[in-house]
Amino acid sequence: MDYLDQIDLSKLPQHVAIIMDGNGRWAKGKGKLRIFGHHNGVTSVRDVVEGADKLGIKYITLYTFSSENWNRPKLEVMAIMELMVSTIHKEVPGFMKNNIRLNAIGDLDMLPEKCLRELNSAIETTSGNTGVVLTLALSYSSRREIVRAAKNIAIKVKNGELDINDINEEVFEQNLFTGDMPNPELLIRTSGEYRISNYLLWQIAYAELYFTTKLWPDFRKEDLYEAVIDFQKRERRFGLTSEQVN
């Protein structure tokens, strides 16, 4: 049976977050430089977004570059930034054709000026699109995001814009980078690692976690479909009993 035939389109995760891991190991296994893996990972992104669009998944958020990644060798970081600039530039026509809206979260002011300029241009160009919302987590740290949200709330309280008694989970979520999108229901991590790696820690509180040994450059839309099938087999109780949800 085809993967698509096994998916219940009425029970799709609205938001899928992905930790794209294994580019370097994929390249090393082929006797290539790590950047070769990052280049081939772009193909996986394109294919997965196409698959999400075909299913009707509304939000895809990709862990593209963490704040910790700045500590990698300088040449690799520079190569990744150059790849990002060229990739975003090349992908915009496809985004427009396929109605994809580009978004980005993280400490974006840490990005090189050229990269940030290309990113903002693509976000503006695609802002009117109504299909899949593709969010790139760039220079992203979930702990920093949470601290930033706490500071924003503290400033609002100090300035009299917010009463301390009105602070709740909803208010806190509105101050996160992801405040205008639903929380992920499915988190996928490739390459066989079983870590969250400081990614969307608040947002994935009730997400289903799916781990695969496939390295990111080998991941395709069929693998996304397989993850969705696994997601749909799980009982999501949110603290209730099986009897209460069935």
Short mmCIF file of C-alpha atoms in Angstrom, two decimals:
data_model
loop_
_atom_site.label_atom_id
_atom_site.label_comp_id
_atom_site.label_asym_id
_atom_site.label_seq_id
_atom_site.Cartn_x
_atom_site.Cartn_y
_atom_site.Cartn_z
CA MET A 1 0.00 0.00 0.00
CA ASP A 2 1.24 3.50 -0.83
CA TYR A 3 2.15 5.70 2.13
CA LEU A 4 -0.44 8.28 1.10
CA ASP A 5 -3.17 5.65 1.20
CA GLN A 6 -2.36 5.01 4.87
CA ILE A 7 -2.69 8.64 5.97
CA ASP A 8 -5.93 10.02 7.42
CA LEU A 9 -6.04 13.55 6.01
CA SER A 10 -8.52 14.57 8.71
CA LYS A 11 -5.97 13.85 11.47
CA LEU A 12 -2.85 15.58 10.19
CA PRO A 13 -0.45 17.40 12.50
CA GLN A 14 -0.95 21.07 11.72
CA HIS A 15 2.65 21.92 12.57
CA VAL A 16 5.70 19.69 12.07
CA ALA A 17 9.09 20.70 13.46
CA ILE A 18 12.25 19.03 12.17
CA ILE A 19 15.80 18.80 13.50
CA MET A 20 17.78 18.30 10.29
CA ASP A 21 20.76 16.32 11.55
CA GLY A 22 23.48 14.34 9.81
CA ASN A 23 24.68 16.53 6.93
CA GLY A 24 28.31 16.37 8.05
CA ARG A 25 28.32 12.62 8.64
CA TRP A 26 26.62 12.05 5.29
CA ALA A 27 29.36 13.99 3.52
CA LYS A 28 32.14 12.35 5.52
CA GLY A 29 30.77 8.93 4.57
CA LYS A 30 31.24 9.89 0.94
CA GLY A 31 34.73 11.26 1.48
CA LYS A 32 33.56 14.85 0.99
CA LEU A 33 33.77 18.08 2.99
CA ARG A 34 30.95 18.78 5.44
CA ILE A 35 29.56 21.60 3.29
CA PHE A 36 28.80 19.00 0.60
CA GLY A 37 26.29 17.50 3.01
CA HIS A 38 24.70 20.90 3.64
CA HIS A 39 24.33 21.44 -0.12
CA ASN A 40 22.56 18.11 -0.53
CA GLY A 41 20.40 18.81 2.51
CA VAL A 42 18.74 21.60 0.52
CA THR A 43 17.23 18.97 -1.79
CA SER A 44 15.71 17.26 1.24
CA VAL A 45 14.17 20.54 2.40
CA ARG A 46 12.59 21.13 -0.99
CA ASP A 47 11.20 17.59 -1.17
CA VAL A 48 9.83 17.60 2.39
CA VAL A 49 8.10 20.96 1.94
CA GLU A 50 6.57 19.65 -1.29
CA GLY A 51 5.35 16.59 0.60
CA ALA A 52 3.89 18.71 3.41
CA ASP A 53 2.06 20.84 0.88
CA LYS A 54 0.69 17.74 -0.86
CA LEU A 55 -0.71 16.44 2.45
CA GLY A 56 -2.06 19.76 3.64
CA ILE A 57 0.30 20.33 6.58
CA LYS A 58 0.25 24.07 7.22
CA TYR A 59 3.47 24.71 9.16
CA ILE A 60 6.97 23.28 8.77
CA THR A 61 9.70 24.63 11.09
CA LEU A 62 13.29 23.60 10.40
CA TYR A 63 16.21 23.80 12.84
CA THR A 64 18.52 25.36 10.29
CA PHE A 65 21.31 26.91 12.37
CA SER A 66 21.51 26.94 16.16
CA SER A 67 23.16 29.62 18.27
CA GLU A 68 25.69 26.92 19.27
CA ASN A 69 26.56 26.36 15.60
CA TRP A 70 28.46 29.67 15.61
CA ASN A 71 31.16 27.75 17.51
CA ARG A 72 31.86 25.48 14.54
CA PRO A 73 35.01 26.03 12.43
CA LYS A 74 34.93 29.49 10.87
CA LEU A 75 35.26 28.21 7.29
CA GLU A 76 32.27 25.90 7.71
CA VAL A 77 30.13 28.69 9.20
CA MET A 78 31.08 31.03 6.35
CA ALA A 79 30.26 28.33 3.79
CA ILE A 80 26.88 27.67 5.42
CA MET A 81 26.03 31.40 5.36
CA GLU A 82 26.99 31.68 1.68
CA LEU A 83 24.93 28.59 0.91
CA MET A 84 21.99 30.10 2.76
CA VAL A 85 22.16 33.32 0.75
CA SER A 86 22.36 31.55 -2.61
CA THR A 87 19.69 28.98 -1.69
CA ILE A 88 17.14 31.54 -0.50
CA HIS A 89 17.72 33.59 -3.65
CA LYS A 90 17.22 30.55 -5.89
CA GLU A 91 14.18 29.22 -4.03
CA VAL A 92 12.02 32.38 -4.03
CA PRO A 93 10.54 31.76 -7.52
CA GLY A 94 9.58 28.26 -6.39
CA PHE A 95 8.06 29.64 -3.20
CA MET A 96 5.94 32.02 -5.25
CA LYS A 97 4.89 29.30 -7.70
CA ASN A 98 3.90 26.92 -4.89
CA ASN A 99 2.32 29.56 -2.61
CA ILE A 100 4.86 28.99 0.20
CA ARG A 101 5.37 31.69 2.82
CA LEU A 102 8.88 31.98 4.24
CA ASN A 103 9.39 32.89 7.88
CA ALA A 104 12.38 32.95 10.26
CA ILE A 105 12.87 32.86 14.02
CA GLY A 106 15.93 33.30 16.22
CA ASP A 107 18.54 35.95 16.93
CA LEU A 108 18.51 37.08 13.32
CA ASP A 109 20.59 40.18 14.00
CA MET A 110 23.58 37.85 14.46
CA LEU A 111 23.42 36.81 10.80
CA PRO A 112 25.82 38.43 8.29
CA GLU A 113 24.31 41.53 6.69
CA LYS A 114 24.15 39.96 3.23
CA CYS A 115 22.38 36.88 4.58
CA LEU A 116 19.90 38.91 6.61
CA ARG A 117 19.15 41.16 3.65
CA GLU A 118 18.40 38.19 1.36
CA LEU A 119 16.31 36.54 4.07
CA ASN A 120 14.22 39.65 4.76
CA SER A 121 13.70 40.19 1.05
CA ALA A 122 12.40 36.64 0.60
CA ILE A 123 10.14 36.93 3.65
CA GLU A 124 8.66 40.17 2.30
CA THR A 125 8.24 38.77 -1.23
CA THR A 126 6.38 35.68 0.01
CA SER A 127 4.42 37.41 2.78
CA GLY A 128 1.15 37.27 0.84
CA ASN A 129 1.34 33.54 0.12
CA THR A 130 -1.25 31.36 1.85
CA GLY A 131 0.15 27.84 1.54
CA VAL A 132 2.73 26.11 3.71
CA VAL A 133 4.48 28.41 6.20
CA LEU A 134 8.15 27.40 6.07
CA THR A 135 9.95 28.72 9.14
CA LEU A 136 13.73 28.62 9.39
CA ALA A 137 15.13 28.61 12.94
CA LEU A 138 18.35 30.58 12.47
CA SER A 139 20.87 31.48 15.15
CA TYR A 140 18.20 29.93 17.35
CA SER A 141 18.34 28.91 20.99
CA SER A 142 15.18 27.91 22.82
CA ARG A 143 16.62 28.87 26.20
CA ARG A 144 17.49 32.33 24.88
CA GLU A 145 14.01 32.60 23.41
CA ILE A 146 12.44 31.81 26.79
CA VAL A 147 14.69 34.33 28.57
CA ARG A 148 13.84 36.92 25.93
CA ALA A 149 10.12 36.30 26.44
CA ALA A 150 10.50 36.67 30.20
CA LYS A 151 12.35 39.97 29.74
CA ASN A 152 9.69 41.27 27.33
CA ILE A 153 6.96 40.46 29.85
CA ALA A 154 8.94 42.05 32.69
CA ILE A 155 9.33 45.26 30.67
CA LYS A 156 5.59 45.34 29.96
CA VAL A 157 4.83 44.93 33.67
CA LYS A 158 7.37 47.63 34.58
CA ASN A 159 5.85 50.04 32.05
CA GLY A 160 2.35 49.37 33.29
CA GLU A 161 1.29 47.71 30.03
CA LEU A 162 0.58 44.36 31.72
CA ASP A 163 -0.68 43.42 35.17
CA ILE A 164 1.43 40.71 36.79
CA ASN A 165 -1.74 38.80 37.69
CA ASP A 166 -2.65 38.58 34.00
CA ILE A 167 0.50 36.62 33.12
CA ASN A 168 -0.44 33.09 32.07
CA GLU A 169 0.70 30.48 29.55
CA GLU A 170 -1.12 32.21 26.72
CA VAL A 171 0.56 35.55 27.45
CA PHE A 172 3.95 33.84 27.69
CA GLU A 173 3.44 32.04 24.35
CA GLN A 174 2.55 35.32 22.66
CA ASN A 175 6.00 36.62 23.60
CA LEU A 176 7.85 33.71 22.00
CA PHE A 177 9.16 33.86 18.42
CA THR A 178 6.39 31.42 17.48
CA GLY A 179 3.57 33.44 19.05
CA ASP A 180 1.63 33.66 15.79
CA MET A 181 1.61 29.93 14.97
CA PRO A 182 0.29 26.78 16.64
CA ASN A 183 2.68 24.64 18.66
CA PRO A 184 4.23 21.66 16.83
CA GLU A 185 2.32 18.42 17.20
CA LEU A 186 5.10 16.32 15.66
CA LEU A 187 8.87 16.72 16.09
CA ILE A 188 11.14 14.75 13.77
CA ARG A 189 14.87 14.29 14.28
CA THR A 190 17.07 12.57 11.73
CA SER A 191 20.46 10.79 12.01
CA GLY A 192 19.72 8.49 14.95
CA GLU A 193 20.39 11.04 17.70
CA TYR A 194 17.90 11.14 20.58
CA ARG A 195 18.20 14.73 21.76
CA ILE A 196 16.10 17.87 21.50
CA SER A 197 19.22 20.08 21.34
CA ASN A 198 17.69 23.28 22.72
CA TYR A 199 14.95 23.38 20.10
CA LEU A 200 11.43 24.71 20.76
CA LEU A 201 11.52 23.51 24.36
CA TRP A 202 8.33 25.30 25.42
CA GLN A 203 6.48 24.63 22.17
CA ILE A 204 7.00 20.84 22.05
CA ALA A 205 5.63 20.18 25.54
CA TYR A 206 2.94 17.88 24.05
CA ALA A 207 4.49 17.09 20.66
CA GLU A 208 4.95 13.51 19.53
CA LEU A 209 8.66 12.77 19.06
CA TYR A 210 9.82 10.76 16.06
CA PHE A 211 13.42 9.67 15.59
CA THR A 212 14.91 8.11 12.45
CA THR A 213 18.40 6.85 11.68
CA LYS A 214 18.30 8.39 8.20
CA LEU A 215 20.77 11.21 7.70
CA TRP A 216 19.11 14.44 6.60
CA PRO A 217 20.39 14.46 2.97
CA ASP A 218 18.68 11.07 2.50
CA PHE A 219 15.36 12.18 4.02
CA ARG A 220 12.51 12.60 1.54
CA LYS A 221 8.77 13.24 1.55
CA GLU A 222 8.12 9.50 1.84
CA ASP A 223 9.98 9.61 5.17
CA LEU A 224 7.77 12.51 6.24
CA TYR A 225 4.71 10.45 5.31
CA GLU A 226 6.05 7.54 7.37
CA ALA A 227 6.47 9.86 10.37
CA VAL A 228 2.90 11.13 9.95
CA ILE A 229 1.60 7.55 9.80
CA ASP A 230 3.44 6.79 13.05
CA PHE A 231 2.00 9.98 14.57
CA GLN A 232 -1.53 8.93 13.68
CA LYS A 233 -1.11 5.55 15.39
CA ARG A 234 -0.35 7.17 18.73
CA GLU A 235 -2.90 7.88 21.43
CA ARG A 236 -2.63 11.55 22.40
CA ARG A 237 -4.11 11.82 25.90
CA PHE A 238 -2.82 15.20 27.19
CA GLY A 239 -3.00 13.96 30.77
CA LEU A 240 -6.35 12.20 30.39
CA THR A 241 -7.03 8.46 30.48
CA SER A 242 -7.52 6.30 27.42
CA GLU A 243 -11.21 5.98 28.27
CA GLN A 244 -11.63 9.74 28.29
CA VAL A 245 -10.14 10.32 24.84
CA ASN A 246 -11.75 7.34 23.11
#
